[in-house]
Short mmCIF file of C-alpha atoms and ligand atoms in Angstrom, two decimals:
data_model
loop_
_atom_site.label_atom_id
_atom_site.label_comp_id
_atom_site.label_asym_id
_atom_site.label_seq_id
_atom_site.Cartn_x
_atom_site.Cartn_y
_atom_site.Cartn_z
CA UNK A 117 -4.59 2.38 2.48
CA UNK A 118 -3.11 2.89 5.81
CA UNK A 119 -0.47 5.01 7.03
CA UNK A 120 1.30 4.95 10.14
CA UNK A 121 3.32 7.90 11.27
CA UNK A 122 6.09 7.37 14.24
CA UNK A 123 6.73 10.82 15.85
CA UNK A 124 7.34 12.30 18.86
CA UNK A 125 4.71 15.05 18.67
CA UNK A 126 1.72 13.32 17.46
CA UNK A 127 -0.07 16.93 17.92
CA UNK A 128 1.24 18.39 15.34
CA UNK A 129 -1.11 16.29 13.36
CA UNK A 130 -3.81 17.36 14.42
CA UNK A 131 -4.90 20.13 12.25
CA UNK A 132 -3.37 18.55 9.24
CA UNK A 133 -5.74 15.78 9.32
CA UNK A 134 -9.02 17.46 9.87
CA UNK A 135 -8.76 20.23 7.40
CA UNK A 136 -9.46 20.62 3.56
CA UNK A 137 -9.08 18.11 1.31
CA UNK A 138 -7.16 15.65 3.03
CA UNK A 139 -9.66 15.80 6.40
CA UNK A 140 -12.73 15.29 4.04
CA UNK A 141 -10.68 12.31 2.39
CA UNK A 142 -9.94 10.67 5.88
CA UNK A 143 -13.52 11.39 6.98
CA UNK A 144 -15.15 9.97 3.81
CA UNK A 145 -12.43 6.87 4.75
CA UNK A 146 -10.68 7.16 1.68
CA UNK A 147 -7.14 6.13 3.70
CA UNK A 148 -6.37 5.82 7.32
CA UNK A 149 -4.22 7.47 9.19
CA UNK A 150 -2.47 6.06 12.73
CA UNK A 151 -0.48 8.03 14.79
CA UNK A 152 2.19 6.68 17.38
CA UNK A 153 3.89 7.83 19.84
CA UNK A 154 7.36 6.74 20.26
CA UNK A 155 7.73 7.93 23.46
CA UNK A 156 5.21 5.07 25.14
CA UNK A 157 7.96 2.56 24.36
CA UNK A 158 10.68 3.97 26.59
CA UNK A 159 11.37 1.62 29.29
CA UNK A 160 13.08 3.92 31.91
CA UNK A 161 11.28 6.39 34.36
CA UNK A 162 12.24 9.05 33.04
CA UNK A 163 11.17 7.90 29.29
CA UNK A 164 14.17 9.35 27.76
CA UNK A 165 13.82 8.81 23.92
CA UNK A 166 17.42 10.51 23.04
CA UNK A 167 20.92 10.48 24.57
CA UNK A 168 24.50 12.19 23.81
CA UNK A 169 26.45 11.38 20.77
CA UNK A 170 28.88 8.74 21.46
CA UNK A 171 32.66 10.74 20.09
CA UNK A 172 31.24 14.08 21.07
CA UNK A 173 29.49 16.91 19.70
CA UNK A 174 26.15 18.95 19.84
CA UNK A 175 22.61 17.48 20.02
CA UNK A 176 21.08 14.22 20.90
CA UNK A 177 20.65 11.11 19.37
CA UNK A 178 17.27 9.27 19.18
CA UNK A 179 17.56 5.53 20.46
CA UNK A 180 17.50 2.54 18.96
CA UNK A 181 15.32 0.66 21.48
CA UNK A 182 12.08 2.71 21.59
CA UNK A 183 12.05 3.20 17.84
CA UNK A 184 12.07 0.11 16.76
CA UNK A 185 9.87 -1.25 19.62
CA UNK A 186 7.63 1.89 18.11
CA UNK A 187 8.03 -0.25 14.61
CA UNK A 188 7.92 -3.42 15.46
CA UNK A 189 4.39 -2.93 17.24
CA UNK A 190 3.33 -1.92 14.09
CA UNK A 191 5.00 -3.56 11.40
CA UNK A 192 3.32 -6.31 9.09
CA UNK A 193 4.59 -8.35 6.31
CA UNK A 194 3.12 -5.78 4.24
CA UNK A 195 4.02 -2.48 5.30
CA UNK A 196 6.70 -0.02 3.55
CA UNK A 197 8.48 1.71 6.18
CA UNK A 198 10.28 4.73 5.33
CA UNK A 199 12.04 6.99 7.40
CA UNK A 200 12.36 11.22 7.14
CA UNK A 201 15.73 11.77 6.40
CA UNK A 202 17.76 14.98 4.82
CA UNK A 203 20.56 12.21 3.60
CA UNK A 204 17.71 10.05 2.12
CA UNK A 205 16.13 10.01 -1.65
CA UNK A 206 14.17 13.34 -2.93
CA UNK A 207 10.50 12.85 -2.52
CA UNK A 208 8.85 13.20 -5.80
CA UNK A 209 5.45 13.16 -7.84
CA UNK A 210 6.43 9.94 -9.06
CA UNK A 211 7.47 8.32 -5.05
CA UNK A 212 3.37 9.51 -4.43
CA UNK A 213 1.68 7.38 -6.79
CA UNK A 214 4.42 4.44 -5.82
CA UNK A 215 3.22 4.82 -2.16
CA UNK A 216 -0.54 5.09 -2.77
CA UNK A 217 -0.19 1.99 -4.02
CA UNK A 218 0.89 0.80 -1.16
CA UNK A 219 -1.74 -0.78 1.71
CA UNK A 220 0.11 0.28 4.52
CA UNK A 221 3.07 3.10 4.84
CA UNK A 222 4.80 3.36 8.01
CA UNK A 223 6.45 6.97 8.04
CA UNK A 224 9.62 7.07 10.90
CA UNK A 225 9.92 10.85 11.97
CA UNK A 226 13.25 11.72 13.36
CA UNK A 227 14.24 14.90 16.14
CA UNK A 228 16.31 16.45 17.67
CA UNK A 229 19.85 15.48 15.91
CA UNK A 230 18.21 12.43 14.26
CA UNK A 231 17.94 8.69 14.58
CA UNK A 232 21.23 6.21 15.60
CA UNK A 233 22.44 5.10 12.59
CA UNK A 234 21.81 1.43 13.28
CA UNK A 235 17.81 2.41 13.07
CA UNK A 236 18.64 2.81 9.51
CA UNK A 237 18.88 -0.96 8.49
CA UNK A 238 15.43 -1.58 9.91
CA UNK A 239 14.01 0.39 7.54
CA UNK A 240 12.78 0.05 3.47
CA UNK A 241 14.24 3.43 2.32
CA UNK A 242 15.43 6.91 3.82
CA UNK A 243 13.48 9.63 1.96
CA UNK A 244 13.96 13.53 1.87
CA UNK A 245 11.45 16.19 0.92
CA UNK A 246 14.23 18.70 -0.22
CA UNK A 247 17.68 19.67 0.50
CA UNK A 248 17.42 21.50 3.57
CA UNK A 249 17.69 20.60 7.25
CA UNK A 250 14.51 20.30 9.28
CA UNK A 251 13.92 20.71 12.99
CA UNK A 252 12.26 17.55 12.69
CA UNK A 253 10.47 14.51 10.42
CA UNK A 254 6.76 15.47 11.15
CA UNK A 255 6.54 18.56 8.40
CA UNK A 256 8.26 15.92 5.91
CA UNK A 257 5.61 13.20 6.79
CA UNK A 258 3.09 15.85 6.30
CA UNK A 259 4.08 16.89 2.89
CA UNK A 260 4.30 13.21 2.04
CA UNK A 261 0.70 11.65 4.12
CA UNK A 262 -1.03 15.11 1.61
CA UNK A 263 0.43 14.20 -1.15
CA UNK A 264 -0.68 10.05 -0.78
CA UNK A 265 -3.82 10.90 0.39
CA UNK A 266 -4.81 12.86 -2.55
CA UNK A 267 -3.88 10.28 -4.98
CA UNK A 268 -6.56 7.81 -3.25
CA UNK A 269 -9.93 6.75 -4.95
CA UNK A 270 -12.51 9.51 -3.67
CA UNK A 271 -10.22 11.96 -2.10
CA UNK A 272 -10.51 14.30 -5.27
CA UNK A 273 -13.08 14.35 -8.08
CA UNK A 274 -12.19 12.07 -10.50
CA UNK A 275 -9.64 13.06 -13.38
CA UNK A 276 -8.53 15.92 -11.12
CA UNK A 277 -5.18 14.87 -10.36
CA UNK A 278 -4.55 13.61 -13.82
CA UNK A 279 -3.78 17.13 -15.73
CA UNK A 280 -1.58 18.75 -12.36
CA UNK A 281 1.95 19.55 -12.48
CA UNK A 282 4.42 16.67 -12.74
CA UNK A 283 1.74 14.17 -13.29
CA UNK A 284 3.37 13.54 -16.60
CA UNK A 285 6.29 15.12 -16.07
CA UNK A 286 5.89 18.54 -17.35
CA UNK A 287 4.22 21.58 -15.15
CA UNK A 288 0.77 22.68 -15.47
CA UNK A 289 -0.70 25.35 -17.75
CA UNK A 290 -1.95 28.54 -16.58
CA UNK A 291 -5.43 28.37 -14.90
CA UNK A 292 -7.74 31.33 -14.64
CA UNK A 293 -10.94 32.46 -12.98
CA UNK A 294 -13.63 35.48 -12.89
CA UNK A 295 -13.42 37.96 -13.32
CA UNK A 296 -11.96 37.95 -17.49
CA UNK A 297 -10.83 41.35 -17.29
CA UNK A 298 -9.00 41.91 -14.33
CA UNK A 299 -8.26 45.85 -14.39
CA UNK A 300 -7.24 45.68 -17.69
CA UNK A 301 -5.13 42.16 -17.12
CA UNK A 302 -7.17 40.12 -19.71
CA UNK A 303 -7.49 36.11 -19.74
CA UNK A 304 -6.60 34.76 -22.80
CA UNK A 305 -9.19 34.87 -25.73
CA UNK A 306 -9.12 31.35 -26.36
CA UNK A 307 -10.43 30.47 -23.11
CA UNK A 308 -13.35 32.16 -23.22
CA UNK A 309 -13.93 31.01 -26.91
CA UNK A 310 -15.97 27.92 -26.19
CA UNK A 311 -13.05 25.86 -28.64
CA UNK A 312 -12.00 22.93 -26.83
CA UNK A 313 -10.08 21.54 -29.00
CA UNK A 314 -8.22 25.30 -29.45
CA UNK A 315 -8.37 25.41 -25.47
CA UNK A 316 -6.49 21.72 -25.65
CA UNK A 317 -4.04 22.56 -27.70
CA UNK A 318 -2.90 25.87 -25.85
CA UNK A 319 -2.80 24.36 -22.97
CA UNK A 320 -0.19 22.02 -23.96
CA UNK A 321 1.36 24.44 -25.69
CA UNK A 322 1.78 27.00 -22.47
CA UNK A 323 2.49 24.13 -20.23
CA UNK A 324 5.50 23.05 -21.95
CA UNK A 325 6.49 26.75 -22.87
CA UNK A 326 5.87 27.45 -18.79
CA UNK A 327 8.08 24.16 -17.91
CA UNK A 328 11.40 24.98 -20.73
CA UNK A 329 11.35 28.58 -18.93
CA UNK A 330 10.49 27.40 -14.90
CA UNK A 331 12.21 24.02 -14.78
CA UNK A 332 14.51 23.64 -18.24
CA UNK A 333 15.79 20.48 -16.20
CA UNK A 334 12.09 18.57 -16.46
CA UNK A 335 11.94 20.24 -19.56
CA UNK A 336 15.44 18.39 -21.08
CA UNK A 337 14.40 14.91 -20.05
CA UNK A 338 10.75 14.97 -21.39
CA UNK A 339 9.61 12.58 -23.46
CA UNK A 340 7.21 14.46 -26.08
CA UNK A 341 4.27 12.50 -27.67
CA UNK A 342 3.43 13.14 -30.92
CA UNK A 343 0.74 15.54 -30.13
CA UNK A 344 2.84 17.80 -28.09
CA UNK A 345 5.98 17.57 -30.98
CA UNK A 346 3.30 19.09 -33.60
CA UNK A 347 1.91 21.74 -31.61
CA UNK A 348 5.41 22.60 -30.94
CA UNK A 349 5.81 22.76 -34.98
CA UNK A 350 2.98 24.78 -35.23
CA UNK A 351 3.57 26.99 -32.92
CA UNK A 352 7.09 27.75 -34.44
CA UNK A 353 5.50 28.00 -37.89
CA UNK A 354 3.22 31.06 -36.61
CA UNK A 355 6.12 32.90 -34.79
CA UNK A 356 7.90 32.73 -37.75
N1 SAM B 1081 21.73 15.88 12.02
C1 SAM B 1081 20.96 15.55 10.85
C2 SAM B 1081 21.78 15.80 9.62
O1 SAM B 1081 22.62 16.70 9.62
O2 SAM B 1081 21.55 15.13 8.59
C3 SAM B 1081 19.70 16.39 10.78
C4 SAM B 1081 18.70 16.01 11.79
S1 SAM B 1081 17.22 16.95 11.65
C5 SAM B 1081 17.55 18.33 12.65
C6 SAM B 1081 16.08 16.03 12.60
C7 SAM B 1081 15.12 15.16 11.80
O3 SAM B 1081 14.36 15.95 10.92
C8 SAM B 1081 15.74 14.11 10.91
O4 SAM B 1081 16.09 12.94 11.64
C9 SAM B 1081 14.66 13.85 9.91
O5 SAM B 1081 13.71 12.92 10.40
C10 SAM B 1081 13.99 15.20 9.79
N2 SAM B 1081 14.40 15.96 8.60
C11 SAM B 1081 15.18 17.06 8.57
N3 SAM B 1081 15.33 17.51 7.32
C12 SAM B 1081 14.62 16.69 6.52
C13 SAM B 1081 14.39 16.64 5.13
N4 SAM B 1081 14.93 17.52 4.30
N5 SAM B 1081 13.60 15.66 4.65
C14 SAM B 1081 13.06 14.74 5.47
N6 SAM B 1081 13.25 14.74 6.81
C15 SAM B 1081 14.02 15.69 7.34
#
């Protein structure tokens, strides 16, 4: 897949998408990422990108004509354009695997005191990573580009993804490493017990147990299979 990110500070990119996980993923060519710069489609001298609110008030405005010049140049039948917005839907687990199926992703970042509203019917959705006010889109299409990127064939080893929080709507079980005894802080016995069908079934248990008591909101609206409903019985039998 491709995604195309609209900003005015392209640099902020840059370290993003040559580090870790996500840099080996671009490198191996697992998805593609294009950067624009909004500012090359200004058409005065001075390449003003923003002006004053008309009515008043504090801030600037970004304008309608080099942002969607900016989209148009890059817009194809195909692409799902979204733009970074703190009034727009809440990013989730769920909006990742939707966009990594997508083959191209155009990602509008907003500054400054945002975008004029009219640049909001040019564009598929309005999407938020969280309700709080940014300086500016690029973190958001960060936290979105890592999260795509990671979903695509090759980026992680296979199956990786599939057992991570929210991936089926619960959180993730406890993980541990070396050492077992940690001064005195022990991993759980069944871990180290070679049982993997024992090891399973705790780990479903504690990941629901960990999601009632961290997120009782996920927890409400799960749907439990039948495996998770009788380790749940089980596990009430033995506290009993
Ligand atoms: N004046 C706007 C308001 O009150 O809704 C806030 C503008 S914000 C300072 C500038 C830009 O940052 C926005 O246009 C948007 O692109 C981005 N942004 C800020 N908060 C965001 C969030 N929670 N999610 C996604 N993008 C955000």
């Amino acid at each position: 897949m491709k995604i195309t990110i609209l900003t005015l500070f392209p640099e902020m990119f840059e370290d993003m998408l040559k580090t870790s996980v996500i840099g080996r993923a671009l490198a191996k060519g697992c998805a593609e990422v294009e950067l624009v710069q909004i500012r090359d489609f200004t058409k005065d001298k001075h390449r003003h990108v923003d002006d004053t609110p008309f009515g008043g008030g504090k801030g600037m405005v970004m304008k309608c004509q080099p942002v969607l010049d900016a989209l148009s140049s890059v817009r194809t039948e195909g692409s799902h354009v979204i733009m970074m917005s703190p009034a727009g839907v809440k990013f989730d687990q769920q909006k990742a695997h939707e966009y990594a199926g997508k083959d191209h992703l155009i990602i509008l970042c907003g500054h400054y005191e945002g975008m004029d509203y009219r640049i909001n019917s040019h564009v598929d959705e309005l999407v938020s990573i969280g309700d709080y006010v940014l300086t500016g889109g690029e973190l958001a299409a960060m936290v979105i580009s890592d999260a795509v990127i990671r979903l695509q064939k090759g980026s992680l080893a296979e199956g990786s993804t599939e057992e991570e929080s929210h991936e089926n709507g619960l959180l993730e079980y406890p993980q541990y490493t070396q050492p077992a005894d940690y001064e005195g802080d022990l991993v759980p016995a069944v871990l180290l017990s070679g049982n993997h069908a024992k090891i399973r079934e705790w780990r479903i248990l504690q990941s629901l147990k960990l999601t009632e008591k961290m997120r009782p909101d996920l927890y409400a609206k799960h749907e439990f299979t039948e495996e998770e409903l009788k380790i749940l019985k089980k596990a009430a039998k033995e506290a009993e």
